Coordinates of C-alpha atoms in Angstrom, one line a residue:
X23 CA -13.0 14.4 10.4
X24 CA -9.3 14.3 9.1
X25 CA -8.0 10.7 8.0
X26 CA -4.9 10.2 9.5
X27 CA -2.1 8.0 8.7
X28 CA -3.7 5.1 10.5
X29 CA -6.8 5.1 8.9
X30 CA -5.3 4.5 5.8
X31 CA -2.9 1.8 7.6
X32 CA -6.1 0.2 8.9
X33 CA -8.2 0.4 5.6
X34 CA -5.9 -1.8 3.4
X35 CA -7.9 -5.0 3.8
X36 CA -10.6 -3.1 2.4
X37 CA -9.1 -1.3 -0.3
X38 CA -6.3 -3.2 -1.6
X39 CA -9.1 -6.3 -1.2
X40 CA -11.6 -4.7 -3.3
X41 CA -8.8 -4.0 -5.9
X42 CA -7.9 -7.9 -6.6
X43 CA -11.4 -8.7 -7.0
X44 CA -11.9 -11.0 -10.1
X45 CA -13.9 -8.3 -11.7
X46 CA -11.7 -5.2 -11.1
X47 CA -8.3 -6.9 -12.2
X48 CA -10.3 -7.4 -15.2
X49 CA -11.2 -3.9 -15.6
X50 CA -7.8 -2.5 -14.4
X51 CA -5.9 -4.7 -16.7
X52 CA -7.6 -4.7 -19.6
X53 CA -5.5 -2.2 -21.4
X54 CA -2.0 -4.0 -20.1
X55 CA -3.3 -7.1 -22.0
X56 CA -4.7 -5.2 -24.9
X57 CA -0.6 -3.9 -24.9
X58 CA 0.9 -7.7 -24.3
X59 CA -1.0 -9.1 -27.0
X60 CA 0.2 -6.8 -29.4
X61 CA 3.8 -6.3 -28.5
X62 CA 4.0 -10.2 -27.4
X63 CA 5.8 -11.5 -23.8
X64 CA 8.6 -9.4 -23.0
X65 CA 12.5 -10.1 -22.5
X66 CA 13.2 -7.9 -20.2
X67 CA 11.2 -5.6 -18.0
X68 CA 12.7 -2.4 -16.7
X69 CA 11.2 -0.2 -13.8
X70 CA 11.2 3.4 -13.3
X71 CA 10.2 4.1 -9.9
X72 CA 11.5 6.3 -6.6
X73 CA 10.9 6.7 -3.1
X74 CA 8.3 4.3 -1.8
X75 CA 7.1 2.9 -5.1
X76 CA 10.9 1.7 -5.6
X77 CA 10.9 0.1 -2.5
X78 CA 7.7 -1.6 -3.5
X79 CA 8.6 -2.9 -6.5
X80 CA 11.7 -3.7 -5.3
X81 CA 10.0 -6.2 -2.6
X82 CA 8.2 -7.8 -5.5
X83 CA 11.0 -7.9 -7.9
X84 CA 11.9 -11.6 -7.2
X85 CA 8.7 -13.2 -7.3
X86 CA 8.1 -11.2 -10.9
X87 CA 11.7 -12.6 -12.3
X88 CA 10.1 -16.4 -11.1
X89 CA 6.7 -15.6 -12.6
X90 CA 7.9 -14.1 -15.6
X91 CA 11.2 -16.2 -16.4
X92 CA 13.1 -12.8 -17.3
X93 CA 14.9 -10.4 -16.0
X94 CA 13.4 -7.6 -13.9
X95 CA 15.4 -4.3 -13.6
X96 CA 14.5 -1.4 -10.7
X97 CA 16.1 1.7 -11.9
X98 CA 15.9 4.6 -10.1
X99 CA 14.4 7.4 -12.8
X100 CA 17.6 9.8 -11.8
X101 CA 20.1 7.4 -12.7
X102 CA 18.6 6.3 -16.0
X103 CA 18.1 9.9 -17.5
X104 CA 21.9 10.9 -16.4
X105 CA 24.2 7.9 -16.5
X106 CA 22.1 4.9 -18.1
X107 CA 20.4 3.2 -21.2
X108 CA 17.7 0.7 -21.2
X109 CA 20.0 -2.5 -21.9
X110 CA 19.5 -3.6 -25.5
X111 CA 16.8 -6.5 -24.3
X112 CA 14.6 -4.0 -22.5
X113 CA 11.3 -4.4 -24.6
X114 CA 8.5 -3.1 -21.9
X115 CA 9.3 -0.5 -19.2
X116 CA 7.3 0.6 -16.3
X117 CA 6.9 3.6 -14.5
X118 CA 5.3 3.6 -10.9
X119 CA 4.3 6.7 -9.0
X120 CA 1.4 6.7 -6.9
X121 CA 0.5 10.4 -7.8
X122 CA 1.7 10.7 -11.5
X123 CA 3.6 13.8 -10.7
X124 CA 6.8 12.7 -9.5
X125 CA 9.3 14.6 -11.8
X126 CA 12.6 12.6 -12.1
X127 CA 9.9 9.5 -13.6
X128 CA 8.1 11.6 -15.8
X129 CA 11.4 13.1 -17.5
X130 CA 12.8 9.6 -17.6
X131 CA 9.4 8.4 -19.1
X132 CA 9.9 11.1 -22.0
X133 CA 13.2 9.2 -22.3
X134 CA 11.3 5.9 -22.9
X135 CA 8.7 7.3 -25.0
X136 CA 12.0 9.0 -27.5
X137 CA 12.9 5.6 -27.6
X138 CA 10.0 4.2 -28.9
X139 CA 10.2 1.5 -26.0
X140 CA 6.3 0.1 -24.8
X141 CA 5.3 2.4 -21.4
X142 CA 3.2 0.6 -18.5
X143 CA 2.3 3.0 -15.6
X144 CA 1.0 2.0 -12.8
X145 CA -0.4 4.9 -10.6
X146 CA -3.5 5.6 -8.3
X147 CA -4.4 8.8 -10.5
X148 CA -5.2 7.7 -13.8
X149 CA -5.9 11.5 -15.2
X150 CA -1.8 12.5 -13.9
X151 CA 0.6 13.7 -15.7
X152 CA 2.4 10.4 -15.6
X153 CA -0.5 8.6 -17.1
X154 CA -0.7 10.9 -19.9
X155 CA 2.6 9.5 -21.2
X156 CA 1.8 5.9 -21.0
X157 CA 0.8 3.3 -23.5
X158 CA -1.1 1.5 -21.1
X159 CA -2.0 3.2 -17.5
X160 CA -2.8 0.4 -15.1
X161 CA -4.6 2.3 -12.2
X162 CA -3.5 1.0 -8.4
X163 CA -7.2 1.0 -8.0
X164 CA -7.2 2.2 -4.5
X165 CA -8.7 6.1 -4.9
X166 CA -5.7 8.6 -4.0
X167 CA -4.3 8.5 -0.6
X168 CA -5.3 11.0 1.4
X169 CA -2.5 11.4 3.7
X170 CA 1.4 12.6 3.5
X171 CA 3.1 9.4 3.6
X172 CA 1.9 6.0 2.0
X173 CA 0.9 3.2 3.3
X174 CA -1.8 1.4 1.3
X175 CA -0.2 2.9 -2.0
X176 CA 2.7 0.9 -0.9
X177 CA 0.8 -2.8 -0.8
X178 CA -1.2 -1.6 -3.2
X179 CA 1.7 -1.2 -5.7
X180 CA 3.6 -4.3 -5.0
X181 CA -0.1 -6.5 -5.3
X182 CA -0.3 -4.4 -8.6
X183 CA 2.8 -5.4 -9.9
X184 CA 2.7 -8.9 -8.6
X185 CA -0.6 -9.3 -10.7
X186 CA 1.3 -7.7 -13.4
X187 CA 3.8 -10.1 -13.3
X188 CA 1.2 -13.2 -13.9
X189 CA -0.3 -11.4 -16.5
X190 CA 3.0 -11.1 -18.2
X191 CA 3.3 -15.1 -17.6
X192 CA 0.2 -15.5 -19.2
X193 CA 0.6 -13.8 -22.6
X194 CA 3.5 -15.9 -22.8
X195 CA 1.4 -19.2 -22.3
X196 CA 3.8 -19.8 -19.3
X197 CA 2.3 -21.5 -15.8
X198 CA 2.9 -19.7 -12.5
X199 CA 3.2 -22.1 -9.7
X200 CA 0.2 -22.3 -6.8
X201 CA 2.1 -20.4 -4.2
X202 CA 2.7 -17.5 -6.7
X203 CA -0.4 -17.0 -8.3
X204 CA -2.8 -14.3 -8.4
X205 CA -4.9 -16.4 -5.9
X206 CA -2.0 -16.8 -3.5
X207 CA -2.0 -13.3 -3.8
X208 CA -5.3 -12.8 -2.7
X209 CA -5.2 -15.1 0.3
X210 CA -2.3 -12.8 1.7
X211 CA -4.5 -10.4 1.6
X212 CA -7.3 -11.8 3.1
X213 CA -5.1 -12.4 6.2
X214 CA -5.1 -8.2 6.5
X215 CA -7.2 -8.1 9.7
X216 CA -4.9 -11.0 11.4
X217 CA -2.1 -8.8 10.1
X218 CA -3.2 -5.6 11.5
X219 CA -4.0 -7.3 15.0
X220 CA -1.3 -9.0 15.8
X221 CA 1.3 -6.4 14.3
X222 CA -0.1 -4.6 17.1
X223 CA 2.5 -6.4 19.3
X224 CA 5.3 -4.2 17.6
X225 CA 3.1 -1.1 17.2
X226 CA 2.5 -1.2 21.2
X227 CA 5.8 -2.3 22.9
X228 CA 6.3 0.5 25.2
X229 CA 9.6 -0.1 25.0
X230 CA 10.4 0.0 21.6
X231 CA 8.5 2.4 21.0
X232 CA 9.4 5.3 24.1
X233 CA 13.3 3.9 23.9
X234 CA 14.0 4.3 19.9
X235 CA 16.8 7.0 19.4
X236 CA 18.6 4.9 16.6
X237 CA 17.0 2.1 14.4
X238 CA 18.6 -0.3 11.9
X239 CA 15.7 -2.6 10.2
X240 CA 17.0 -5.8 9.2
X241 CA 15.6 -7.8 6.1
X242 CA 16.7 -10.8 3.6
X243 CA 15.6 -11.5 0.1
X244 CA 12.8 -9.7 -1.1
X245 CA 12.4 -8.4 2.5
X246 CA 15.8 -6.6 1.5
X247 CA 13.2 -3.7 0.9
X248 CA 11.1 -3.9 3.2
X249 CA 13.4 -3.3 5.5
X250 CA 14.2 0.1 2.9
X251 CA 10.8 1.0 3.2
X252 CA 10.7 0.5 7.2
X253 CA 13.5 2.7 6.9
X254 CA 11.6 5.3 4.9
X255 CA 8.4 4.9 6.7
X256 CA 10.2 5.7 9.7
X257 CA 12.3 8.5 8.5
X258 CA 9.9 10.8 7.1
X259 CA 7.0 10.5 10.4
X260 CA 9.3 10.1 12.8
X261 CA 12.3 12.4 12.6
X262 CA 14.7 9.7 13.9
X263 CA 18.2 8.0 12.3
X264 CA 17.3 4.7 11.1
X265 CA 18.8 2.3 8.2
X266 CA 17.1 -0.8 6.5
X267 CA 19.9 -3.1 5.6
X268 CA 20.1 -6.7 4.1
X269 CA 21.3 -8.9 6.9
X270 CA 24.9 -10.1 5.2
X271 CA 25.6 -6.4 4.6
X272 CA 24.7 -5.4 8.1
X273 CA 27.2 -7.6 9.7
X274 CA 30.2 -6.2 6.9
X275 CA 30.3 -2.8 8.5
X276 CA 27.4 -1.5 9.7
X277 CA 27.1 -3.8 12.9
X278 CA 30.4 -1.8 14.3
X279 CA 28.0 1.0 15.1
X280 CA 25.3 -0.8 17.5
X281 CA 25.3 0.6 20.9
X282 CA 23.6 -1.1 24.1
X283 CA 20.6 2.0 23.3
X284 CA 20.0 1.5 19.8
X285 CA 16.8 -0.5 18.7
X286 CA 17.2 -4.0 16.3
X287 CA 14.2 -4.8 14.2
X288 CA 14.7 -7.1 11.9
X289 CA 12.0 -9.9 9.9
X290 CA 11.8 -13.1 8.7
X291 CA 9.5 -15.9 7.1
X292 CA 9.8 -19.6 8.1
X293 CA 11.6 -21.9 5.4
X294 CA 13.0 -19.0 3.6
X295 CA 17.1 -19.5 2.8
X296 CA 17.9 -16.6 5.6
X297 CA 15.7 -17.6 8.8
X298 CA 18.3 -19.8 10.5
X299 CA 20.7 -16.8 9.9
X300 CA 18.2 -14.4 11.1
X301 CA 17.5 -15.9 14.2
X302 CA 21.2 -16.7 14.5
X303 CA 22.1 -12.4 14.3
X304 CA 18.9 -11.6 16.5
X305 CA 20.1 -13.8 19.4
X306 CA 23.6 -12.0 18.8
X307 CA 22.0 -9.3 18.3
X308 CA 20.3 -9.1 21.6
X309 CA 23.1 -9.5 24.3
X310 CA 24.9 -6.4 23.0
X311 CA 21.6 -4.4 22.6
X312 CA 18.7 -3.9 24.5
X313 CA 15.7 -3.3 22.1
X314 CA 15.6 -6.3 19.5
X315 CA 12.6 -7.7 18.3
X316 CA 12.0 -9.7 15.1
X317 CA 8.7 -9.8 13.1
X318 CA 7.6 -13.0 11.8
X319 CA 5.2 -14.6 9.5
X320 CA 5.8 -17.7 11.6
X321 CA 4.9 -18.0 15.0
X322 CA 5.4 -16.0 18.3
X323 CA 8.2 -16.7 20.9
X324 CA 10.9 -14.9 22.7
X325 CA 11.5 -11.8 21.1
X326 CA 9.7 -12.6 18.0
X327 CA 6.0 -11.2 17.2
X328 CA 4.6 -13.6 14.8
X329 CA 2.2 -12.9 12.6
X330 CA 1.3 -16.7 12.1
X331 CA 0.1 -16.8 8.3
X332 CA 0.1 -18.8 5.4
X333 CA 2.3 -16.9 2.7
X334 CA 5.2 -17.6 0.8
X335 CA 8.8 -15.9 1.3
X336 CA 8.1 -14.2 -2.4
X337 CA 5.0 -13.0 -1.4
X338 CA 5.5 -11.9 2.7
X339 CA 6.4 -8.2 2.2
X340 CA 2.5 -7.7 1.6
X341 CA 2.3 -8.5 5.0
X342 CA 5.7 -7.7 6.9
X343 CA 5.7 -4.4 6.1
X344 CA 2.2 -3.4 7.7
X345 CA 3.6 -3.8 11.0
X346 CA 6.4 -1.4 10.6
X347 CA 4.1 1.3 8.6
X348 CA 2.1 0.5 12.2
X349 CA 5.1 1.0 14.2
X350 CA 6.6 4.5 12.5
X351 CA 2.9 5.8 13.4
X352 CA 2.9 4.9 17.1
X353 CA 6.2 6.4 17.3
X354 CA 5.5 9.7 15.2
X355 CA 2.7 10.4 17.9
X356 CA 4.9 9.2 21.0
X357 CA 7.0 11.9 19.7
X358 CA 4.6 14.6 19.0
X359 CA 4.7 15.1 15.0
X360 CA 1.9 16.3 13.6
X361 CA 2.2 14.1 10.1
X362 CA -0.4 16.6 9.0
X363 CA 2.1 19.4 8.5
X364 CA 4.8 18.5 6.0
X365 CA 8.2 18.9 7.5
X366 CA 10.4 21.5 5.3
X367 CA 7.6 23.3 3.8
X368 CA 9.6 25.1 1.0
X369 CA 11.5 21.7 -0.2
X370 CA 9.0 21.2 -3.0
X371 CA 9.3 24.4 -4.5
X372 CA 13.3 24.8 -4.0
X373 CA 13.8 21.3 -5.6
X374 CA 10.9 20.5 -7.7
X375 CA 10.5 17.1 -7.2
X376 CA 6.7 16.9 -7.9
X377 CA 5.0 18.5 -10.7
X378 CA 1.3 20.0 -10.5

């Protein structure tokens, strides 16, 4: 039987569960704190990562800078072997690919390694080519994804580099607050099943689903990119224009382009500094188009699917962006796509972006 894109969607609790268990962070971080306790607590931590992985560390990247207490850079790999330098603080750099064989983060991770700066990657295939190049591998500890397009390599990298981040905190003797720690962590996760049931509610809206022709995904904060991985979720299984925006830029340009047709999706957590503002655009937002819906870790009302769980703002893309890896899959099949057969079947070959 083939495992589909929603098997793997439904599977998270499981896997990414079983990867936070006290035991197996041990295991899988033994060599990162083998590395921190001889290089010491960095300065400044610098990550390599593209695609999906970006946009999951990229979700995590202010709750690591409040763990941590220093500054936390997402580079894409591109842009640092062409244009850029590590900036003269950057004492630990990490490299995230799920596969180990992306090939703009394993030249820029020669580029570390020439530089003599400390390596961390974090990937789901400790034996890839990636991995070979690191000073530490820290496996995702989920297996390898099965399918095209990833879904629990996506929480699984932003739980991996949130734990990462506390581990950081603790070679430098420095106390992580309740609602941050490794422990909060794992009580997002836990909520998984409510997660997956009730993001149902976006996943099965006839309407949003049998009416999307354009789609802008709306985030704030570190929901910035989940809204960017919405957008790429959606992009690559569904075949449709879309754009995951941060809500202040959305209204400074973008906005000008919403029609009555287009389809409004945007999030928000309870108590964060945005959801006033969010719930301000979405009502805005929803007498000049027809399809708006916003996905909340608070509660349900009009126009908002809540997911009614007990997280923090730093920590809710573990759970926001299930629904919308749940959504781009209802679509995909509403619009006939085999996610089995990769789109463009010659791209890899004519621009090499993976290696073998």
């Amino acid at each position: 039987m083939t495992t589909t894109m929603w098997d793997c969607i439904q599977d998270q609790p499981a896997r990414v569960g079983a990867s936070l268990e006290s035991a197996r962070v041990d295991e899988r971080f033994a060599a990162v704190r083998a590395l921190l306790a001889r290089i010491g607590s960095p300065r400044h931590v610098m990550v390599l990562a593209t695609g999906s992985s970006s946009n999951a560390v990229s979700a995590m990247r202010l709750h690591a800078e409040r763990v941590t207490g220093v500054p936390v850079t997402v580079i894409e790999p591109t842009l640092f072997t062409q244009y850029g330098t590590a900036h003269a603080d950057v004492d630990l750099v990490v490299a995230v690919s799920q596969r180990g064989t992306s090939s703009s983060t394993l030249e820029a991770a020669d580029r570390i390694r020439d530089m003599g700066i400390p390596l961390v990657v974090i990937t789901a295939v400790p034996s890839s080519p990636l991995a070979a190049r690191a000073d530490a591998v820290l496996d995702m500890g989920i297996g390898d994804e099965v399918v095209l397009y990833s879904t629990i390599g996506v929480t699984a990298t932003m739980a991996t580099f949130a734990v990462l981040a506390s581990e950081i905190a603790a070679a430098a003797r420095r106390p992580v607050d309740a609602e941050l720690s490794v422990d909060a962590l794992r009580r997002v996760v836990d909520q998984y099943p409510v997660v997956l049931e009730r993001g149902l509610a976006l996943a099965d809206d006839r309407d949003l689903v049998e009416t999307a022709r354009r789609i802008s995904v709306i985030g704030s904060g570190p929901n910035v990119a989940t809204a960017r991985e919405a957008e790429t979720k959606i992009a690559e299984t569904c075949r449709v224009p879309v754009q995951g925006e941060e809500l202040e830029a959305f209204m400074h340009g973008p906005i000008f382009e919403m029609q009555r047709e287009h389809t409004v999706l945007l999030m928000d957590v309870p108590g964060s500094p945005a959801f006033d503002r969010t719930r301000q655009f979405a009502r805005f937002a929803a007498r000049h188009c027809d399809h708006v819906a916003t996905v909340s870790t608070g509660t349900s009302a009009d126009g908002v699917i809540g997911l009614d769980l007990e997280v923090s703002d730093l920590l809710s893309p573990l759970a926001l962006v299930i629904p919308f890896q749940m959504y781009s899959w209802r679509l995909s099949q509403h619009r006939g796509i085999d996610l089995t057969v990769q789109e463009f079947d010659d791209f890899d070959e004519a621009m090499k972006t993976k290696v073998s």
